Coordinates of C-alpha atoms and ligand atoms in Angstrom, one line a residue:
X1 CA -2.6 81.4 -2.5
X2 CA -6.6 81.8 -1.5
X3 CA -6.9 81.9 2.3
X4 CA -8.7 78.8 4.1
X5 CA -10.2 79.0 7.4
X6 CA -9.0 74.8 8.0
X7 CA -7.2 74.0 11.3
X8 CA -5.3 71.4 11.0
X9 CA -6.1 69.9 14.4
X10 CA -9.9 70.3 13.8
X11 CA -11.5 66.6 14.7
X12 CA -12.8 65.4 11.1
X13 CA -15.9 64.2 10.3
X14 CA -17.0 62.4 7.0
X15 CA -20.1 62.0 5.9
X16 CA -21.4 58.7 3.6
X17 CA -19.1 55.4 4.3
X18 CA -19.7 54.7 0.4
X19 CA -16.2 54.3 -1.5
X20 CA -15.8 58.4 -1.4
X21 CA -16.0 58.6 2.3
X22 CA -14.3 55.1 2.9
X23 CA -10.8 56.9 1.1
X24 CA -11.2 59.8 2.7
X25 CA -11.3 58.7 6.2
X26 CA -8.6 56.1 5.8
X27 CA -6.0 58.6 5.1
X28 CA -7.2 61.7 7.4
X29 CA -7.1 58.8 9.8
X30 CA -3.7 58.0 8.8
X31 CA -2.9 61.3 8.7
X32 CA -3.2 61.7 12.8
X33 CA -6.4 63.4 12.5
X34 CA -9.1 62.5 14.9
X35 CA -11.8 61.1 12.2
X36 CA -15.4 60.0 12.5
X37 CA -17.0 58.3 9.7
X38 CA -21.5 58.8 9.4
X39 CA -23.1 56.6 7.9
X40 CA -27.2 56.2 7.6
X41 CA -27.5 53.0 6.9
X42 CA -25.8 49.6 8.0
X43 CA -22.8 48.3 7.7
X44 CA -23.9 46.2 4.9
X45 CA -24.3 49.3 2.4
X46 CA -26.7 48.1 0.3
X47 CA -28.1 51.9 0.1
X48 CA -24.9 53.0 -1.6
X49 CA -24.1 53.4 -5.0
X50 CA -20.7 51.9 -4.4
X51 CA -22.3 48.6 -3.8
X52 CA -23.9 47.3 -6.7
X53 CA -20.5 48.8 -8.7
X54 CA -18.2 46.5 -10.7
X55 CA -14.9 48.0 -8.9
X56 CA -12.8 48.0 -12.1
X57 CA -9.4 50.3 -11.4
X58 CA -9.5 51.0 -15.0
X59 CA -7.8 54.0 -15.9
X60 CA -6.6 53.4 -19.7
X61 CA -10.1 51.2 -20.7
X62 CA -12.2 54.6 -19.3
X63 CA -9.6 56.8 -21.3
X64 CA -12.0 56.0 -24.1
X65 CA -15.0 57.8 -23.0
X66 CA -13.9 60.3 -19.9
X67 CA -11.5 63.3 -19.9
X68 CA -7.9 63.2 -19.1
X69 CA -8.1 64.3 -15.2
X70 CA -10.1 60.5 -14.6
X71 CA -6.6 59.1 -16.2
X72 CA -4.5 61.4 -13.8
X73 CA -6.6 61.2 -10.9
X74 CA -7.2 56.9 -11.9
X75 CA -3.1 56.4 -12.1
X76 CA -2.4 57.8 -8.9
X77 CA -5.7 56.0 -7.4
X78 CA -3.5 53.1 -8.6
X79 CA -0.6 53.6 -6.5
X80 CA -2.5 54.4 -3.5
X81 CA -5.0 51.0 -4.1
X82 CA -1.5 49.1 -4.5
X83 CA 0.5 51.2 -1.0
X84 CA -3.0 50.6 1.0
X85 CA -4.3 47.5 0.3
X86 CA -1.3 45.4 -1.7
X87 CA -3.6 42.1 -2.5
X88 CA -5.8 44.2 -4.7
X89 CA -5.9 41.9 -7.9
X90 CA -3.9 43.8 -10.7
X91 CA -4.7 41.3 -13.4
X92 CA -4.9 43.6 -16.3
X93 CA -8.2 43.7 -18.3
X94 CA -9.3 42.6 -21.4
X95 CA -10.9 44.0 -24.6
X96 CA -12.6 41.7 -27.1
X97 CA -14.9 41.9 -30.2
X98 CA -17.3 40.1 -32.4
X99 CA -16.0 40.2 -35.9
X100 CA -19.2 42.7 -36.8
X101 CA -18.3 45.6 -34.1
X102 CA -14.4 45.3 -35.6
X103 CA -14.2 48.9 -36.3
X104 CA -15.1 50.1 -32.8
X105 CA -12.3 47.8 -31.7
X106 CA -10.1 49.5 -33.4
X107 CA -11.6 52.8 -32.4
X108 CA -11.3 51.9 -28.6
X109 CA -7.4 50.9 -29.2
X110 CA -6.6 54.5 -31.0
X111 CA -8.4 55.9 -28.2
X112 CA -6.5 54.2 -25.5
X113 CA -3.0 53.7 -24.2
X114 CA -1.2 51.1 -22.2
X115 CA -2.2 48.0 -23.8
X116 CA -1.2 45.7 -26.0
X117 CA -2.3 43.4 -28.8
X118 CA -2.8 39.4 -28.2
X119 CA -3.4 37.2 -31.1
X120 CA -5.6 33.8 -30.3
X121 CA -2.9 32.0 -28.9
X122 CA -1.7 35.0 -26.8
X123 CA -5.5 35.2 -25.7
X124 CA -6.0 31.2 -24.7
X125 CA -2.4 31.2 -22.5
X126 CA -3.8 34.3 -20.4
X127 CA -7.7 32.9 -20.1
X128 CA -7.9 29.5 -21.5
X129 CA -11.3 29.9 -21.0
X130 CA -11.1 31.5 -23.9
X131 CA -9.5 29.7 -26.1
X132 CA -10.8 30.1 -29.5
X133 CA -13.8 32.5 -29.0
X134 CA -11.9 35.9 -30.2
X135 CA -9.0 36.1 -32.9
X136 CA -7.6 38.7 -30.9
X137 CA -7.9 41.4 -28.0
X138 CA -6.4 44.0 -26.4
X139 CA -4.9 43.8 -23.4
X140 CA -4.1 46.0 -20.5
X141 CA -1.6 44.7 -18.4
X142 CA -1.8 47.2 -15.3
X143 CA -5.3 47.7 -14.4
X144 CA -7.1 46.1 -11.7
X145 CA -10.1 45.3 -9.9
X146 CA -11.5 45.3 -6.3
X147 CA -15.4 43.4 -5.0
X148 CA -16.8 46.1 -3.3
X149 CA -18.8 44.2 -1.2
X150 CA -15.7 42.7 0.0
X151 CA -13.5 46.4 -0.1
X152 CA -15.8 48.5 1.6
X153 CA -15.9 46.9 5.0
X154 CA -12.1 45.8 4.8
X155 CA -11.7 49.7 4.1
X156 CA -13.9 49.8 7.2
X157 CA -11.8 48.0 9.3
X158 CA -8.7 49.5 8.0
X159 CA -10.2 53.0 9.2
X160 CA -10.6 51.5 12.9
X161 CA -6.8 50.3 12.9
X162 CA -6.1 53.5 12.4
X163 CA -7.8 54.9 15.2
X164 CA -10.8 56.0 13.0
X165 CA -14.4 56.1 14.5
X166 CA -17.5 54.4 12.1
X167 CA -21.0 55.0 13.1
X168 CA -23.4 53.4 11.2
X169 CA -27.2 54.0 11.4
X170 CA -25.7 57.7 12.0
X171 CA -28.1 60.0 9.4
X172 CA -26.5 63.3 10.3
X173 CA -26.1 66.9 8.6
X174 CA -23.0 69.2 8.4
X175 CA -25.3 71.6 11.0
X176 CA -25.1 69.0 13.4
X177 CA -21.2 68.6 13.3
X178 CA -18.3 70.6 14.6
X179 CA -15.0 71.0 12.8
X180 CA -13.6 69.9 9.6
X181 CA -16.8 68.0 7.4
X182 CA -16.1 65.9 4.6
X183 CA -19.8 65.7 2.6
X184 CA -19.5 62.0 0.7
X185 CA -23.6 61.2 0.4
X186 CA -23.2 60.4 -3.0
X187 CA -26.6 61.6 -5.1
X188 CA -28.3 62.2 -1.6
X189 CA -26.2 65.4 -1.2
X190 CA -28.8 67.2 -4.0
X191 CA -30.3 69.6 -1.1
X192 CA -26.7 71.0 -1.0
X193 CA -25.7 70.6 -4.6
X194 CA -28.7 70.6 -7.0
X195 CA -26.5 70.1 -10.4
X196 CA -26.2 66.5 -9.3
X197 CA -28.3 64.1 -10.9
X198 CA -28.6 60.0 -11.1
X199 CA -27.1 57.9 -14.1
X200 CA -29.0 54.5 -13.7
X201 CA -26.4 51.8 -14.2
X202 CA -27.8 48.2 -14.2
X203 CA -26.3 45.0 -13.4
X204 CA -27.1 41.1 -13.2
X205 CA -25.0 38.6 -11.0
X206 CA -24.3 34.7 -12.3
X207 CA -22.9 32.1 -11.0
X208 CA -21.0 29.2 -12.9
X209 CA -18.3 27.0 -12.2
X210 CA -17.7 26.0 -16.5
X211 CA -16.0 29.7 -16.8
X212 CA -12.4 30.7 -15.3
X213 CA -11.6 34.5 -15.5
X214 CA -8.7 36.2 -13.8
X215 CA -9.8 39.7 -15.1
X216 CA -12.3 42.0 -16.2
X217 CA -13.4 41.1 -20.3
X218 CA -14.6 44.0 -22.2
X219 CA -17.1 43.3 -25.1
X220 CA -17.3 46.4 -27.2
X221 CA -20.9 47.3 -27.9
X222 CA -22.5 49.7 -30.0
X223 CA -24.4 51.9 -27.2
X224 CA -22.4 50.9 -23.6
X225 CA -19.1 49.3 -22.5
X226 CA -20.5 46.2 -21.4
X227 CA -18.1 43.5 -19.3
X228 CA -17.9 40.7 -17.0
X229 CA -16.1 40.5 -14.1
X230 CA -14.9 37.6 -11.9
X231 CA -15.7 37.7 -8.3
X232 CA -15.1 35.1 -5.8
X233 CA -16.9 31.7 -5.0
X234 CA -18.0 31.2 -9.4
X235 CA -19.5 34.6 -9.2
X236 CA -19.4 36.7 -12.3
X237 CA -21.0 40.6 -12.2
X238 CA -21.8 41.7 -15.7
X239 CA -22.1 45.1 -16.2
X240 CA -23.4 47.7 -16.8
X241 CA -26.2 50.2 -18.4
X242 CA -25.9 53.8 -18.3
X243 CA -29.3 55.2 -18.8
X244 CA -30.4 59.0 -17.7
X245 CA -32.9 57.9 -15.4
X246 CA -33.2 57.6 -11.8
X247 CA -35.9 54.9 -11.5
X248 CA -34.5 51.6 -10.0
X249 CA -34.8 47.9 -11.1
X250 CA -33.4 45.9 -14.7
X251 CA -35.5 46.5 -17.4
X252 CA -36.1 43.3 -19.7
X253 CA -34.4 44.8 -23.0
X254 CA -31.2 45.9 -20.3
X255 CA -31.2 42.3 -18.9
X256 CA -31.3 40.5 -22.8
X257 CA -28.3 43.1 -23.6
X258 CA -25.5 41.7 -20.2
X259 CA -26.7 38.6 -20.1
X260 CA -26.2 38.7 -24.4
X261 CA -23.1 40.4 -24.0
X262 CA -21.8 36.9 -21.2
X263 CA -23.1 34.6 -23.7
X264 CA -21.1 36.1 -26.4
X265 CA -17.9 36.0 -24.3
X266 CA -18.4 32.1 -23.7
X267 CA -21.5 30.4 -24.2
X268 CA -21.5 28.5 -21.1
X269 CA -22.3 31.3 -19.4
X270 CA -26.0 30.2 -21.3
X271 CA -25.6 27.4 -18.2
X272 CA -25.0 30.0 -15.4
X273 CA -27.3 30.9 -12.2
X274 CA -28.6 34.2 -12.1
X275 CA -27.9 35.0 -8.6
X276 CA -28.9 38.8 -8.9
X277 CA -30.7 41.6 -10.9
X278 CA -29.4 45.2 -9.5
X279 CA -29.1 48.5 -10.5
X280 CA -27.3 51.5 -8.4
X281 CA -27.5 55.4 -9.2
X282 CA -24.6 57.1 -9.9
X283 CA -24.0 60.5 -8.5
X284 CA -23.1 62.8 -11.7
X285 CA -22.3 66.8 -12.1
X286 CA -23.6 68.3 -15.4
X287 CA -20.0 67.6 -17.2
X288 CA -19.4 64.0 -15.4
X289 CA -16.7 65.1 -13.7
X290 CA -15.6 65.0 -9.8
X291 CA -15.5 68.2 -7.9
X292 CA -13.9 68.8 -4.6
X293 CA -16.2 71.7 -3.1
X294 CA -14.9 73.8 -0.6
X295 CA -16.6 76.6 1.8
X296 CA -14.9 77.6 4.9
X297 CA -14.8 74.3 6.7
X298 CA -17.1 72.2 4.9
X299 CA -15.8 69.8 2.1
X300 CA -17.5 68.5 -0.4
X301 CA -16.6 65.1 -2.9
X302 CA -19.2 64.2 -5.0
X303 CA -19.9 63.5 -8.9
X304 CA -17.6 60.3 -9.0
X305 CA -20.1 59.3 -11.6
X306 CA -18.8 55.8 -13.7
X307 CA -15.5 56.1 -11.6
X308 CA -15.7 56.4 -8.1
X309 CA -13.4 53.1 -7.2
X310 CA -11.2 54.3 -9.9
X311 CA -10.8 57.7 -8.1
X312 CA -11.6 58.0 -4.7
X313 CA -7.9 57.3 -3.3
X314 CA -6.6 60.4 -5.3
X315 CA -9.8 62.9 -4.5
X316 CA -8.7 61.7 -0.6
X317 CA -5.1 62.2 -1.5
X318 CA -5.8 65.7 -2.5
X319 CA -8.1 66.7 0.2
X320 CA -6.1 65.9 2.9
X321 CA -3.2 67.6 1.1
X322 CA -5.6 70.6 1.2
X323 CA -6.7 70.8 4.9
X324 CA -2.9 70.0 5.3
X325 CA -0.7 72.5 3.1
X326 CA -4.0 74.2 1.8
X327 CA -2.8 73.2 -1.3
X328 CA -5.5 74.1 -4.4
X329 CA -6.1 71.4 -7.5
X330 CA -7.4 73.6 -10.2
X331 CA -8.7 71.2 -11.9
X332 CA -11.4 69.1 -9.2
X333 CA -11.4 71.8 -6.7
X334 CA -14.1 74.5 -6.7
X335 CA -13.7 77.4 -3.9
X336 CA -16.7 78.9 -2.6
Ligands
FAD401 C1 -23.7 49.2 -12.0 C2 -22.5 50.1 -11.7 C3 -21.2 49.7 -12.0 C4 -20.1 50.5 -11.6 N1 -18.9 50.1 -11.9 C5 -17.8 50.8 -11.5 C6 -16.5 50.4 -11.8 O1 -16.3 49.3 -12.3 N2 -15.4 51.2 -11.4 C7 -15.6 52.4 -10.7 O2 -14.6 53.0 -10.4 N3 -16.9 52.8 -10.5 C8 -18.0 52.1 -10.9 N4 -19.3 52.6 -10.6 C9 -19.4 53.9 -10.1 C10 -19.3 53.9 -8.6 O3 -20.1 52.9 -8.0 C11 -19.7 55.3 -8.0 O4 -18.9 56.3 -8.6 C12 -19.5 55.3 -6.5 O5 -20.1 54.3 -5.9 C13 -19.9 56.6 -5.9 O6 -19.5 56.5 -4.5 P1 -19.9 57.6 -3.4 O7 -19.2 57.2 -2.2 O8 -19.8 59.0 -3.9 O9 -21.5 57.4 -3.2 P2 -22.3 56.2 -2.5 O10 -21.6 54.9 -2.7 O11 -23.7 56.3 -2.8 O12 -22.1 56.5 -0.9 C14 -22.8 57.6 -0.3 C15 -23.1 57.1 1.1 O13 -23.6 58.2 1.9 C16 -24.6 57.7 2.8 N5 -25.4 58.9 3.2 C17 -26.3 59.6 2.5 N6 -26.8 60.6 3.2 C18 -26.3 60.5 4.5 C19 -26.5 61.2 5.7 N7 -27.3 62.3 5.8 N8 -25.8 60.7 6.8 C20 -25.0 59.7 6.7 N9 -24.8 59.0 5.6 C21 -25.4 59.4 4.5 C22 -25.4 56.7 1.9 O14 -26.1 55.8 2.7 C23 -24.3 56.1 1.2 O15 -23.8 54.9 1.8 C24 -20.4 51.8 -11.0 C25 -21.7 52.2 -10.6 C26 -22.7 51.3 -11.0 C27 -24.1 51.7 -10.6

């Protein structure tokens, strides 16, 4: 087994409160260890990533285009969502088509497990909102979905309860820290690991009280997996682009395509509010895969990419089990 130079009893210090660094402190915290949490900006987040996200738990829908370690490390992120925080809505989600993109329905249910099919009917008694707008859909009766402008700060909190330290407006290096560090800055970790780049996802926020959604609805499209998800207080979040650029702001053609893609779910959404335009960077490796990097004393979990709600409870879950037992995931961990 490779030699580590961790001390268990080291204090613990996390950089980034994002949804990366929110997981991990939470259970080092849990864990005994004497944790502080940085974070640069305030504690309304609106710098990180994780806050313009749609904070779907989908690990069988994002079995379509990711490799099978998101599945592994999304199904035990389940578990640990459900132990942690138990009135996480697990709703399920939903996949529908127009009659036109019928063969990339199909497609998405060969590619995917742990669904099963409605017919109309089926479809109406789970979202009568729906009734009559899709002859059928898939339907995946474990996933879930957090707000993460609602999660991160009860993540926050949950952190203090257990005896966790947050400092906000704290912009800080590893140089400047002793013991165990825990690098979460999301795409502003790029001095340390260059590979990392920005996938622009954009999103629009609406508002209606004509549409009732329990769940996340998938509408497969040609180029991205575009859905709408319901949030508290009539709010809907439809996402979301992923471009390979790192420029902020909605481009027109994006905005026609999610606020097309709403329209074609239920056409009252053509009555909604538009609340919000948004778009958040997410921090990507070369092969869009999370990696746990580890030298000496300094941690590193970065490259959540299109998943980082999905994942973050199981990348915590194995780090801790690593300063812990020094135990080594092949498969996320890289060992400098
Ligand atoms: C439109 C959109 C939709 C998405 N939908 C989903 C979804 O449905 N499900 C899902 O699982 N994922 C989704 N994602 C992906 C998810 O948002 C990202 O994977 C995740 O937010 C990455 O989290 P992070 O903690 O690594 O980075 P971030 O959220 O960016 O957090 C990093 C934090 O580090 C802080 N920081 C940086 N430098 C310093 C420093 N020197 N000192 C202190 N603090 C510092 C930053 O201020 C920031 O708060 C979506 C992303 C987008 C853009």
């Amino acid at each position: 087994m490779l030699q580590t130079t961790k001390r268990p009893d080291s204090p613990v210090s996390i950089i980034g409160a994002g949804i990366a660094g929110a997981w991990q402190a939470l259970l080092f915290a849990q864990a005994g260890h004497a944790v502080t949490l940085h974070e640069r900006g305030d504690a309304e987040m609106t710098d990180a990533t994780s806050h313009w996200a749609g904070g779907m738990l989908a690990p069988y829908c994002e079995a379509e285009v990711s490799e099978p370690i998101i599945s592994r490390l999304g199904l035990r992120s389940l578990d640990i969502w459900r132990r942690e925080l138990p009135d996480t809505p697990f709703n399920g989600s939903l996949v529908v088509a127009h009659p036109r993109e019928r063969h990339d329905f199909e497609r998405f249910a060969r590619m995917t497990a742990g669904h099963r099919r409605l017919d109309a009917a089926g479809l109406a008694e789970l979202e009568p909102s729906l009734e009559g707008r899709f002859r059928d859909a898939l339907f995946f009766p474990t996933e879930g979905h957090v707000e993460p402008r609602r999660v991160l700060p009860k993540l926050h909190e949950r952190i203090k309860a257990a005896g966790g330290t947050i400092k906000f407006d704290s912009d800080v290096t590893a140089g400047d820290l002793d013991g165990i560090v825990i690098d979460c800055r999301g795409l502003s970790a790029r001095d340390e690991q260059p590979e990392l780049r920005g996938v622009k996802g954009e999103m629009i926020l609406i508002e209606t009280a004509e549409v009732q959604l329990a769940r996340p609805v998938r509408l497969i499209h040609p180029r991205w997996p575009l859905y709408v998800i319901p949030r508290e207080d009539n709010l809907f979040m439809l996402g979301a682009t992923s471009i390979e650029a790192e420029d902020t702001g909605v481009s027109v053609r994006s905005a026609l395509e999610l606020l097309g893609a709403a329209y074609a779910v239920h056409p009252a959404f053509g009555e909604a509010r538009i609340v919000e335009f948004g778009s958040g960077l997410r921090p990507a490796f070369p092969d869009n895969l999370p990696r746990i990097g580890i030298r000496g004393e300094n941690i590193a979990v970065n490259g959540l990419y299109r998943h980082g709600f999905l994942i973050a409870p199981a990348l915590a879950e194995l780090t801790l089990a690593y300063v812990e037992r020094g135990q080594i995931d092949n498969e996320v961990m890289q060992c400098a």
